[in-house]
Coordinates of C-alpha atoms in Angstrom, one line a residue:
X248 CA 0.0 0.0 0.0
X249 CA 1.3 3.2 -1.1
X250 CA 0.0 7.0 -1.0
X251 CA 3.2 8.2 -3.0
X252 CA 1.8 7.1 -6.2
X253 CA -2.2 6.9 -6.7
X254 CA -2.5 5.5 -10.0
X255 CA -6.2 4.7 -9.5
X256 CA -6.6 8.4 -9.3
X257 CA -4.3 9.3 -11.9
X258 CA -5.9 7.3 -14.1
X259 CA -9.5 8.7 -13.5
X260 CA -8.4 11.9 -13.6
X261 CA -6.5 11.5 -16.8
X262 CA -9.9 10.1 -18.2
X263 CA -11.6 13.1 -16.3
X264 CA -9.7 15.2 -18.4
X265 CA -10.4 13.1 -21.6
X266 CA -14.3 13.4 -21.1
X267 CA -14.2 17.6 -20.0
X268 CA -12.6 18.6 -23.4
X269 CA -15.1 16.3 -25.7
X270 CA -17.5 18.3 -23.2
X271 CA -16.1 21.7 -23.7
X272 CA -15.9 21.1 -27.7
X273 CA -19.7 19.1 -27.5
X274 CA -20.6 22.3 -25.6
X275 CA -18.9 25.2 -28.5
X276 CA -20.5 23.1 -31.4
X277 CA -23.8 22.9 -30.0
X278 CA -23.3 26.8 -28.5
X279 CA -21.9 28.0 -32.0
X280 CA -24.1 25.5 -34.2
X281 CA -20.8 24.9 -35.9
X282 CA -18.8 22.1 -35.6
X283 CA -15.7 23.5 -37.6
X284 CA -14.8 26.3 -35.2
X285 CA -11.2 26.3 -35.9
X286 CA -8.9 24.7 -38.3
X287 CA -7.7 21.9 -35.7
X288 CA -11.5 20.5 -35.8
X289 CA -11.4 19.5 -39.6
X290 CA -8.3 21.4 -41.6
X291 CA -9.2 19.6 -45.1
X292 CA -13.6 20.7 -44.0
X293 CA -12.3 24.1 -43.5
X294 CA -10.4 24.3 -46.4
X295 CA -13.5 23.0 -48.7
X296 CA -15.9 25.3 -47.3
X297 CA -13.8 28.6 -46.9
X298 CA -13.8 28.1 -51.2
X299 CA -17.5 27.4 -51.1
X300 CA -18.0 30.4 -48.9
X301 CA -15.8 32.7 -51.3
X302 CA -17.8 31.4 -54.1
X303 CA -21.3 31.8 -52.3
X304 CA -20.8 35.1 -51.4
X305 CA -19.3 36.1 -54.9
X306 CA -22.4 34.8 -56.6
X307 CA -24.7 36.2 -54.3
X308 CA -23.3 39.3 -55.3
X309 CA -23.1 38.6 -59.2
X310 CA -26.8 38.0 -58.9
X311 CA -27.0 41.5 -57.4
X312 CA -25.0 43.0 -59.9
X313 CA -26.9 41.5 -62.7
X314 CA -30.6 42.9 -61.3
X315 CA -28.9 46.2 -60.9
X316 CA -28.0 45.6 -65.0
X317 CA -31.8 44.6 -65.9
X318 CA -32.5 47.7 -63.5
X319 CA -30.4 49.9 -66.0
X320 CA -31.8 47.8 -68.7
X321 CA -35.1 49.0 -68.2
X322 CA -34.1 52.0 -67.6
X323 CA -32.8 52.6 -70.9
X324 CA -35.6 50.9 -72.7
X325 CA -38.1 52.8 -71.0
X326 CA -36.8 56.0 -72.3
X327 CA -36.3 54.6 -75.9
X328 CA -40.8 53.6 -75.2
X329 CA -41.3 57.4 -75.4
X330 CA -38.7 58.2 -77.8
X331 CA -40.6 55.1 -80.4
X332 CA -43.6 57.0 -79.3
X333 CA -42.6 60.8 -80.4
X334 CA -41.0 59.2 -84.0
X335 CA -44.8 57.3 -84.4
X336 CA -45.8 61.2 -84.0
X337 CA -43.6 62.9 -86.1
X338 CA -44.0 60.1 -88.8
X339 CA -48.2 61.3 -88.6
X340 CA -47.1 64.8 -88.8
X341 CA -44.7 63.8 -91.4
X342 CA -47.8 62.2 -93.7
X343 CA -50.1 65.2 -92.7
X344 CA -47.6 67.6 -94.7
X345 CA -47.0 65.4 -97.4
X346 CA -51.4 65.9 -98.3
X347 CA -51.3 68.6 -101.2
X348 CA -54.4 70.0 -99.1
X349 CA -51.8 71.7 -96.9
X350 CA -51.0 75.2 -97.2
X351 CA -47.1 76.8 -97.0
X352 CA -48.5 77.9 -93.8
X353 CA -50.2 74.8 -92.3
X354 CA -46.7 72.9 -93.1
X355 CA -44.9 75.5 -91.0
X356 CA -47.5 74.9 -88.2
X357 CA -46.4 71.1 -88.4
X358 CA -43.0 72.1 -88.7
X359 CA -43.7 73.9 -85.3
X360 CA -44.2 70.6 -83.4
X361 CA -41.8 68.3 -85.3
X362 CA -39.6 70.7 -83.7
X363 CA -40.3 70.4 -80.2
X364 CA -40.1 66.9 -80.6
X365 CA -37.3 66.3 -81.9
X366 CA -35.2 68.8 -79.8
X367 CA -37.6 66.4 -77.0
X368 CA -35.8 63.4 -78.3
X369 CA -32.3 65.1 -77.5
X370 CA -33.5 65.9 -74.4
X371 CA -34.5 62.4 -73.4
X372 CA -30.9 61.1 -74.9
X373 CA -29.0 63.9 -73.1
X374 CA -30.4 63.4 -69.5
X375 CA -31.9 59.7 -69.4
X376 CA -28.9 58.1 -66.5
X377 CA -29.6 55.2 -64.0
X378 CA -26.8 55.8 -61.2
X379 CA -25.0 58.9 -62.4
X380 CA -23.9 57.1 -65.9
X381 CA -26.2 58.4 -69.1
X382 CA -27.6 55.4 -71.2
X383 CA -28.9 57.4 -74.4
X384 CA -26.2 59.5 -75.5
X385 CA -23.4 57.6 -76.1
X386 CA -20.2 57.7 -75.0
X387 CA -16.8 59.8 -74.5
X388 CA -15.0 60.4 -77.7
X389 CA -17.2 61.5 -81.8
X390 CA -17.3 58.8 -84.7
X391 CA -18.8 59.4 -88.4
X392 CA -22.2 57.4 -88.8
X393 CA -23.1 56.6 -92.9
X394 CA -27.1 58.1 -93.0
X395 CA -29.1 55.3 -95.0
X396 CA -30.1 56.7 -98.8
X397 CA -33.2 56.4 -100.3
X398 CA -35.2 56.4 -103.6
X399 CA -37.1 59.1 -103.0
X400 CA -40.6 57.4 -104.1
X401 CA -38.4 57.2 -107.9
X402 CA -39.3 53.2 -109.9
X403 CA -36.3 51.7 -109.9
X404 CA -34.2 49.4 -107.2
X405 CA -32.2 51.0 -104.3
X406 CA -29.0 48.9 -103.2
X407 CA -26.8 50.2 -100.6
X408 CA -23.6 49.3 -98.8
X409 CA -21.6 50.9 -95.7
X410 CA -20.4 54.0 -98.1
X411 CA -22.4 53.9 -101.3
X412 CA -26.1 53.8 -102.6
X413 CA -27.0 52.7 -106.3
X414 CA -30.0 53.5 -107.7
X415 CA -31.4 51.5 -111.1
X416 CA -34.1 52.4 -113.9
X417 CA -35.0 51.6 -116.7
X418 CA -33.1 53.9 -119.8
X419 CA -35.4 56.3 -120.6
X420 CA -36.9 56.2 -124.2
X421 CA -38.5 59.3 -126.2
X422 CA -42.7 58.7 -125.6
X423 CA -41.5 57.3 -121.9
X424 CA -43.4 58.7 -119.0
X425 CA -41.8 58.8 -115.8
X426 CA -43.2 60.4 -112.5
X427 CA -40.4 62.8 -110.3
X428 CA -41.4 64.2 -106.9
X429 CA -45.2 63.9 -107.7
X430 CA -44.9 64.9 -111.3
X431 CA -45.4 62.4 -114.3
X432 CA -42.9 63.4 -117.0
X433 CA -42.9 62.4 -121.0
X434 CA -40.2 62.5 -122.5
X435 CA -40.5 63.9 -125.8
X436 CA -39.1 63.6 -129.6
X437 CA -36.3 65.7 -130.0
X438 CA -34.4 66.5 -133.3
X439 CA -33.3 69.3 -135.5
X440 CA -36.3 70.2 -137.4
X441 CA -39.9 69.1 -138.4
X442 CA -39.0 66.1 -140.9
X443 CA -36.4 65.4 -137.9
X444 CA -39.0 65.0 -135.2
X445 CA -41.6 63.2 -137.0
X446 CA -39.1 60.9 -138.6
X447 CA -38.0 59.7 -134.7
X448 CA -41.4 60.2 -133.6
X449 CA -42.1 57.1 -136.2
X450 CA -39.4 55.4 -135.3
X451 CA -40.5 55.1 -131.8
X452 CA -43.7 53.9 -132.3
X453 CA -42.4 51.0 -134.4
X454 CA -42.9 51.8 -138.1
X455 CA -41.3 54.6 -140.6
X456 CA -42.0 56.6 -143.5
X457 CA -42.2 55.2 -146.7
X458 CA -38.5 57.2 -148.2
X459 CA -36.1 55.5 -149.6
X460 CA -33.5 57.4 -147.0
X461 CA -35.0 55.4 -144.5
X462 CA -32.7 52.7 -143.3
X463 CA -33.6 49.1 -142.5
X464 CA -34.5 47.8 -139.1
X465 CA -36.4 44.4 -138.2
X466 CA -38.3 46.9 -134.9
X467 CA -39.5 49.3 -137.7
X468 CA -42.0 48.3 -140.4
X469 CA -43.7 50.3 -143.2
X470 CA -47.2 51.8 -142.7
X471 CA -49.4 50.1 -145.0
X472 CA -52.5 51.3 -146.1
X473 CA -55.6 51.1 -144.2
X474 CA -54.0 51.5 -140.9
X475 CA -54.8 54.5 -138.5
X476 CA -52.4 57.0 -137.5
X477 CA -53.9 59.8 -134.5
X478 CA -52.2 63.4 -134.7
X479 CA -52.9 65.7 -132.3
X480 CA -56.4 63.5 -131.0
X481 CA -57.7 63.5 -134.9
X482 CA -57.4 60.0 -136.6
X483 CA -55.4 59.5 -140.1
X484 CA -56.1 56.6 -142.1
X485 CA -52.9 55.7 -144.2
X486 CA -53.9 55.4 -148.2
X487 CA -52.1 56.2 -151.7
X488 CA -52.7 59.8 -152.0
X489 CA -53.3 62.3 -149.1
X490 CA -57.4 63.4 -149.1
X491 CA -57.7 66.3 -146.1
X492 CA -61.0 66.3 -146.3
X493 CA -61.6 62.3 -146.2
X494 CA -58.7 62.8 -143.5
X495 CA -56.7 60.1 -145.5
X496 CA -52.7 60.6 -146.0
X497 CA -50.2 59.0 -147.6
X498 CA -47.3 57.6 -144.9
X499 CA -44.6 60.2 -146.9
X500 CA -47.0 63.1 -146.3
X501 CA -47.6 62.9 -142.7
X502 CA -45.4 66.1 -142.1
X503 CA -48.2 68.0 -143.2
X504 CA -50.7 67.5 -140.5
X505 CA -48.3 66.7 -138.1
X506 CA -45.8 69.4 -136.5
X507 CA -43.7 70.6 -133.7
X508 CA -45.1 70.0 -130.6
X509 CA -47.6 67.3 -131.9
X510 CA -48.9 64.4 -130.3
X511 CA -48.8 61.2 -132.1
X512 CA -50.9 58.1 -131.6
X513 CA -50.1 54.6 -133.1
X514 CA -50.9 51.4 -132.1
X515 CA -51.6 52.0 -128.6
X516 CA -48.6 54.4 -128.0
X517 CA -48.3 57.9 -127.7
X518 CA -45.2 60.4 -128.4
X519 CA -45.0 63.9 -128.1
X520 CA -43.0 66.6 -130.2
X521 CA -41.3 69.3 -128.7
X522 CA -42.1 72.5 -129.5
X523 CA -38.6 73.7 -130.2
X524 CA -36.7 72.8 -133.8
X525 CA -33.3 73.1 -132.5
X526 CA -34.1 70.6 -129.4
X527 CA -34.8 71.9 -126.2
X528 CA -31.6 71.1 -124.4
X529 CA -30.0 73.8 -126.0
X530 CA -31.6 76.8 -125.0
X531 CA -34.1 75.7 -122.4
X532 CA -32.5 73.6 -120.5
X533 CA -34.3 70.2 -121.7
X534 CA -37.8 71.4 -120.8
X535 CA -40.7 72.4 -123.8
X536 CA -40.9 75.9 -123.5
X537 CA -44.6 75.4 -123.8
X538 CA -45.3 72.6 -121.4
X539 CA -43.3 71.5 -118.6
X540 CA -44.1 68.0 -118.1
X541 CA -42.1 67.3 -121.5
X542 CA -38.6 66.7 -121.0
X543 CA -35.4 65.2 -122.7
X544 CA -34.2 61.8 -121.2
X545 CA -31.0 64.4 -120.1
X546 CA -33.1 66.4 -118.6
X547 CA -35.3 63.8 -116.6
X548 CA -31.7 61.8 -114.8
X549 CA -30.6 65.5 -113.7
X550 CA -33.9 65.4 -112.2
X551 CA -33.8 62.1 -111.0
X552 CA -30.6 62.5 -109.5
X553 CA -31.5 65.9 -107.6
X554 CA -34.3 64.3 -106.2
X555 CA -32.5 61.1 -105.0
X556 CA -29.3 63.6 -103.9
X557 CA -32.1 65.8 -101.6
X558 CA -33.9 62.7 -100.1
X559 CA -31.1 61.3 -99.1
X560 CA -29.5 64.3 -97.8
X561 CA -31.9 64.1 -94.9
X562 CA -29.7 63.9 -91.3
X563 CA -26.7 64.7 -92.8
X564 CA -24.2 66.8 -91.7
X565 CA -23.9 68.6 -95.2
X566 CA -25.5 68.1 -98.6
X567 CA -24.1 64.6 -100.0
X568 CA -22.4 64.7 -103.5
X569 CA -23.9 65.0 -106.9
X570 CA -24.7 61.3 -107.8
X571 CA -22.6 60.0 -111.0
X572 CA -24.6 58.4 -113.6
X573 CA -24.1 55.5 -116.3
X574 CA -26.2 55.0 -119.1
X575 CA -25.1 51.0 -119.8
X576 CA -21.2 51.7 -119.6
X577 CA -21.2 55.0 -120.4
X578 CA -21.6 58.3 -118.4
X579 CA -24.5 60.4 -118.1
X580 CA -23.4 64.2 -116.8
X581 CA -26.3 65.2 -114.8
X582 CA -25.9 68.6 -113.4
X583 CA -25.7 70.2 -110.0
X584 CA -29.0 70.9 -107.8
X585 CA -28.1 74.5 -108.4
X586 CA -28.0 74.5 -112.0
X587 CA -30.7 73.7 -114.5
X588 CA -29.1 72.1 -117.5
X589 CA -27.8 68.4 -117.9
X590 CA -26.3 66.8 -120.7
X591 CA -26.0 63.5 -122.4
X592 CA -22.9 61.9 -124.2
X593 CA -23.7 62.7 -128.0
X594 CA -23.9 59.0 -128.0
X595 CA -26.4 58.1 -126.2
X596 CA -30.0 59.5 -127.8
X597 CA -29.6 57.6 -130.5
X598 CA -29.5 54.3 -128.0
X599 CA -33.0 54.1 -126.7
X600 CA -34.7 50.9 -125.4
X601 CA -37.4 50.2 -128.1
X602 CA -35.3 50.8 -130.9
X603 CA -32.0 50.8 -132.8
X604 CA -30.6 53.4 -135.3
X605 CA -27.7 53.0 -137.6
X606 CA -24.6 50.2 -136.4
X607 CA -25.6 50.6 -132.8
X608 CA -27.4 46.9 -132.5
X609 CA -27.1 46.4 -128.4
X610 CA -28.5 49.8 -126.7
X611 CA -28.1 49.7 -122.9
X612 CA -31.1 49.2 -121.3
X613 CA -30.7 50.5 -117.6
X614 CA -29.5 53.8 -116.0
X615 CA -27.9 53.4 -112.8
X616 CA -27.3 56.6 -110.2
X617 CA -24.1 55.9 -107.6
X618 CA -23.9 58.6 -104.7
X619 CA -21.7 58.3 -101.7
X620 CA -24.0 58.0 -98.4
X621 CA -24.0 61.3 -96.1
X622 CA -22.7 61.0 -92.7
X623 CA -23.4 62.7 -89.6
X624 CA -20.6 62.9 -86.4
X625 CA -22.4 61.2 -83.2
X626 CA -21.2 60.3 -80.1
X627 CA -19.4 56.7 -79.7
X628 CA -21.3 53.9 -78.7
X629 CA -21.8 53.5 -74.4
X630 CA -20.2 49.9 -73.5
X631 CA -20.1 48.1 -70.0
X632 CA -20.0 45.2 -68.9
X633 CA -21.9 43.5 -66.1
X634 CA -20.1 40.7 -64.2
X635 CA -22.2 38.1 -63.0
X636 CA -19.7 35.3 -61.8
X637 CA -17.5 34.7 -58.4
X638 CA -14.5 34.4 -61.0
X639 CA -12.4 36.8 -63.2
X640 CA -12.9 34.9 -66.2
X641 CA -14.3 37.2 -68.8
X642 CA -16.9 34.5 -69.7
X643 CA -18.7 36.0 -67.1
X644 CA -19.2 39.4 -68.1
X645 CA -21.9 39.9 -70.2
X646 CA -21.7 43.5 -72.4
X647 CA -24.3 46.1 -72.8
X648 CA -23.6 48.0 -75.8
X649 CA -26.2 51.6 -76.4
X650 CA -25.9 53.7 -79.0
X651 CA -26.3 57.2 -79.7
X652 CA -29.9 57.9 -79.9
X653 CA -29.7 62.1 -80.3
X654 CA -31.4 62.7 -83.4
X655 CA -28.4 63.4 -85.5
X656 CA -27.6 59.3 -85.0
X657 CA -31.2 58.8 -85.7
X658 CA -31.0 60.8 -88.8
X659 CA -33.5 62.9 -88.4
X660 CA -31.2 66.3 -87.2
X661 CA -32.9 69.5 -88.8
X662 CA -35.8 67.4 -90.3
X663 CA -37.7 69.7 -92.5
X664 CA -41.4 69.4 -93.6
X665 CA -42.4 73.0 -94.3
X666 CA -41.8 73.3 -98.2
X667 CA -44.3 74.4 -100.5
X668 CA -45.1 71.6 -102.6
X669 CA -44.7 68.6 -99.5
X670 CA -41.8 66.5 -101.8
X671 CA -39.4 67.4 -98.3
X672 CA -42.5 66.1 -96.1
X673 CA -42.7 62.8 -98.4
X674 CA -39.2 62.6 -98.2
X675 CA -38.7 62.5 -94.3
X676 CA -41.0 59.9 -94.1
X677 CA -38.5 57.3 -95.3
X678 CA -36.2 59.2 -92.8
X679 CA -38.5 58.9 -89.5
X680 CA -38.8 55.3 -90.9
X681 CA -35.3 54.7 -90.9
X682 CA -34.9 56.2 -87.3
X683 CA -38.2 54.1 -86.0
X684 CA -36.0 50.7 -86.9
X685 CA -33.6 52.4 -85.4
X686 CA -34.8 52.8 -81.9
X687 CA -36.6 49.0 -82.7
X688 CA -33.4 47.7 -83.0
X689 CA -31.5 48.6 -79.9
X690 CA -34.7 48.1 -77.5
X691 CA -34.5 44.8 -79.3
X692 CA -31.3 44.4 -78.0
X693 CA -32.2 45.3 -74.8
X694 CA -34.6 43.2 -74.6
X695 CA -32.6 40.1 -75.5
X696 CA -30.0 41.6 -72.7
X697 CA -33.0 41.8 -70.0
X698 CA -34.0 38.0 -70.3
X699 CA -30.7 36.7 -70.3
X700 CA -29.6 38.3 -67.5
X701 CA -32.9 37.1 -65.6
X702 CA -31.8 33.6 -66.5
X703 CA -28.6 34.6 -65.0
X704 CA -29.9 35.2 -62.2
X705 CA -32.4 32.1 -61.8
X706 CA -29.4 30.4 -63.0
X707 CA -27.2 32.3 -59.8
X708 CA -29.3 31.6 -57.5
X709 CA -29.6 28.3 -58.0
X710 CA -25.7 27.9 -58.3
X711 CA -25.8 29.5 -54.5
X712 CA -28.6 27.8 -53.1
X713 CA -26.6 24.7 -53.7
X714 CA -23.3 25.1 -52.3
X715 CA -25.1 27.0 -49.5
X716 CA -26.1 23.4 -48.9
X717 CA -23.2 22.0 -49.6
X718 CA -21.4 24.3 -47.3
X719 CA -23.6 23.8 -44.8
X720 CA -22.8 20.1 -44.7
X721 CA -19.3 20.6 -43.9
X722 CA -19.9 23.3 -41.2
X723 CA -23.1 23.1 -39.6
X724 CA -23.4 21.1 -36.3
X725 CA -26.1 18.0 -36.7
X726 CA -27.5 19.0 -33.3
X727 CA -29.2 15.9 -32.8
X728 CA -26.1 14.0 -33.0
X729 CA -24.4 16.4 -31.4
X730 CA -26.7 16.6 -28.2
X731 CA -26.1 12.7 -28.1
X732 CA -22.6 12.6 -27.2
X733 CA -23.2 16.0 -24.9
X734 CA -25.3 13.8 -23.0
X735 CA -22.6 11.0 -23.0
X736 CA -19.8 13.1 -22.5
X737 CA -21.9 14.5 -19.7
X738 CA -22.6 11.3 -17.9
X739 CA -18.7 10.3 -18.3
X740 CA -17.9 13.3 -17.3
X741 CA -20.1 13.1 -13.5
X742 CA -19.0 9.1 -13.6
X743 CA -15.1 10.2 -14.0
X744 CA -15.6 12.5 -11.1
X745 CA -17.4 9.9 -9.1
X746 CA -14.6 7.3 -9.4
X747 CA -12.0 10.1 -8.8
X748 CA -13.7 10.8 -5.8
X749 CA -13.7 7.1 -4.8
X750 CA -9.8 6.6 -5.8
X751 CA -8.7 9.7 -3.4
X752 CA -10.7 7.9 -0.5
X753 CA -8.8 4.4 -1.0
X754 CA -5.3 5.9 0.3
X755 CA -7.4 6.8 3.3
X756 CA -7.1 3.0 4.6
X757 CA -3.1 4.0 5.4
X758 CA -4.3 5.8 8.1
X759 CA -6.0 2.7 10.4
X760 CA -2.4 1.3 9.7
X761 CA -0.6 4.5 11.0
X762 CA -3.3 4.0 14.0

């Protein structure tokens, strides 16, 4: 018997001190609801889920940053509604001047308002912001914008690229009728006297005198007698000898009822004469001096191109270049807007589309106009990106690109509908169009930009709910399990103090020896 060394009580108390520290840790997991409190309690657990909590807390702010990007998205869109909904206005007004029941006066009224809203649509691109940054009017720094051309209500095909715009027509032939900014145009029989005219008059309705100067052609055949020729509205019928008074003529004698300026009727098609012997080009500028619907051909593609060159000059910084013309391969000169003469390469009237003169057997058939496109300097494009990942790739920003949407990028700046005949009002309908598909086609983008990101963000969410879970596995205390071995710990714990107890009172027995 010893009391130096009390192993029973060494040993309990070593086992005491076993039990108290499951205790204390039973007791901080169930306290903490944890049951990784510090790295020693599960270093490869805490590892794991310090990642999963980096990445839970990234995404849970991804998800916020993509709602604040639908936020801006709607935003933006919401401003372009109104913006769709003054153009839808300004395209009414637009039509409303275009009616030829509209005074100088009434146009200038409508002018008024187109005005306002346009300078309305600046407004809305200039101040529209969602957190300090502006959406609608671009960004830092100017870039040149191509305006889109157009026909200008002209019967023909339009094709454009990113700099240039060709317009395509039919050649015109003399006895042609072609309408120009509301006004139906023939163009008449030019040549250098009388016998001149009538002779190309003839040979554009499909027959010819019966002369022997007259050359062969298989598109021009002989009047025979019997058939009816109309001059000037009164019918001819076509016999041996010329009878005025039975209003019968012989084909070499038409010349005598038939003069300048005479309109000639065959076979279902009608040419007019010029009023002028030396052809009108000359001295008038390729307009009848007595009627100002007939034109030359020349005269007609100055026209045409003017009218193409002003409609699409609308939204452009500055009037766009004369357009060059080609009749086949060859050029037509068509004057400047400011001038009123156009020429024709010396070539070219005798190649007309219904008929062939001399050793000229393939006559071009098309007259094409090539202008370069106007521009107009805009503000660049406004670009950022919303990143809606826990990682830096760059697979997980997602761009919002807006453009400029002042009117000078819509091409509509200093839109004009107050002219006196309407052609500018008819002509800035195409332009409002243009600008309408415009502001169509970036809140289309936005659009497609909103419901992705709200799948990003269902898709987020989802992403976090599950390694919340997941997390939650590694870290969370099970308290049910837990509570079990607090309850054992705690009965080892009162049973280790018991026997401790009972080991300190067996050296006692030393002292009945001592006794």
């Amino acid at each position: 018997m010893v009391v130096q060394h009390n192993m029973q009580a060494s040993n309990a108390s070593r086992m005491l001190g076993i039990t108290s520290g499951q205790q204390a840790k039973s007791t901080e997991k169930l306290a903490s609801g944890y049951k990784i409190n510090r790295a020693a309690d599960d270093a490869a657990g805490l590892s794991i889920s310090e990642k999963m909590r980096k990445q839970i807390r990234g995404l849970d702010q991804a998800s916020t940053n993509a709602s604040d990007g639908v936020s801006a998205v709607q935003t933006a869109e919401g401003a372009l509604t109104e913006v769709h909904s003054m153009l839808q206005r300004m395209n009414e007004l637009a039509v409303q001047a275009a009616n030829g029941t509209n005074s100088e006066s009434d146009r200038s009224s409508i002018q008024d308002e187109i005005n306002q809203l346009t300078t309305e649509i600046d407004r809305v691109a200039e101040t529209t912001k969602f957190n300090e940054t502006y959406l609608l009017k671009g960004d830092y720094g100017k870039k040149t914008i191509k305006i889109a051309a157009h026909d200008a209500g002209l019967a023909g095909t339009l094709t454009q690229n990113t700099t240039k715009a060709t317009f395509t027509m039919d050649a015109l032939a003399m006895g042609d009728t072609y309408t120009i900014g509301g006004t139906k145009y023939t163009i008449g029989v030019e040549g250098n006297n009388q016998a001149d005219q009538l002779k190309n008059a003839l040979k554009v309705l499909g027959t010819k005198a019966q002369d022997s100067d007259e050359t062969t052609d298989t598109n021009i055949k002989t009047l025979s007698v019997g058939e009816v020729v109309k001059i000037d509205g009164k019918s001819f019928t076509i016999a041996n000898t010329t009878n005025a008074d039975t209003s019968e003529v012989k084909a070499t004698q038409l010349g005598l009822f038939a003069s300048m300026g005479s309109t000639i009727e065959y076979n279902g098609k009608t040419v007019k004469l010029f009023n002028t012997a030396t052809g009108p080009a000359a001295d008038k500028g390729g307009v009848d001096e007595k009627d100002a619907t007939l034109i030359t051909a020349a005269k007609a593609y100055q026209l045409i191109a003017n009218e193409l060159r002003s409609a699409s000059s609308i939204g452009a910084d500055k009037v766009i270049n004369p357009a060059n013309a080609k009749f086949g391969t060859q050029d037509i000169t068509v004057s400047d807007a400011t001038t009123s003469t156009g020429t024709v390469d010396a070539k070219l009237p005798s190649q007309v589309k219904n008929y062939t003169i001399g050793t000229t057997t393939t006559p071009a058939t098309k007259v094409s106009f090539t202008l370069t496109k106007g521009e107009a300097e805009v503000q660049n494009d406004l670009t950022f990106n919303l990143h809606v990942g826990s990682d830096a790739d760059m697979t997980n920003k997602i761009g919002v690109t807006i453009t400029d949407m002042s009117s000078a990028s819509l091409g509509i700046q200093g839109l004009n509908v107050a002219d006196a005949t309407g052609k500018a009002a008819t002509y800035a309908i195409d332009a409002i169009a243009d600008a309408v598909a415009k502001v169509s086609a970036q809140r289309s983008s936005l659009g497609a930009i909103q419901n992705r990101l709200e799948h990003t963000i269902a898709n987020v969410d989802n992403v976090v709910e599950n390694t919340n879970a997941s997390e939650s596995r590694i870290r969370d205390t099970d308290m049910a399990e837990e509570m079990v071995n607090y309850s054992k710990n705690n009965i080892l714990q009162q049973a280790g103090q018991a026997m401790l107890a009972q080991a300190n009172q067996a050296t006692q027995g030393v002292l009945s020896i001592l006794g």
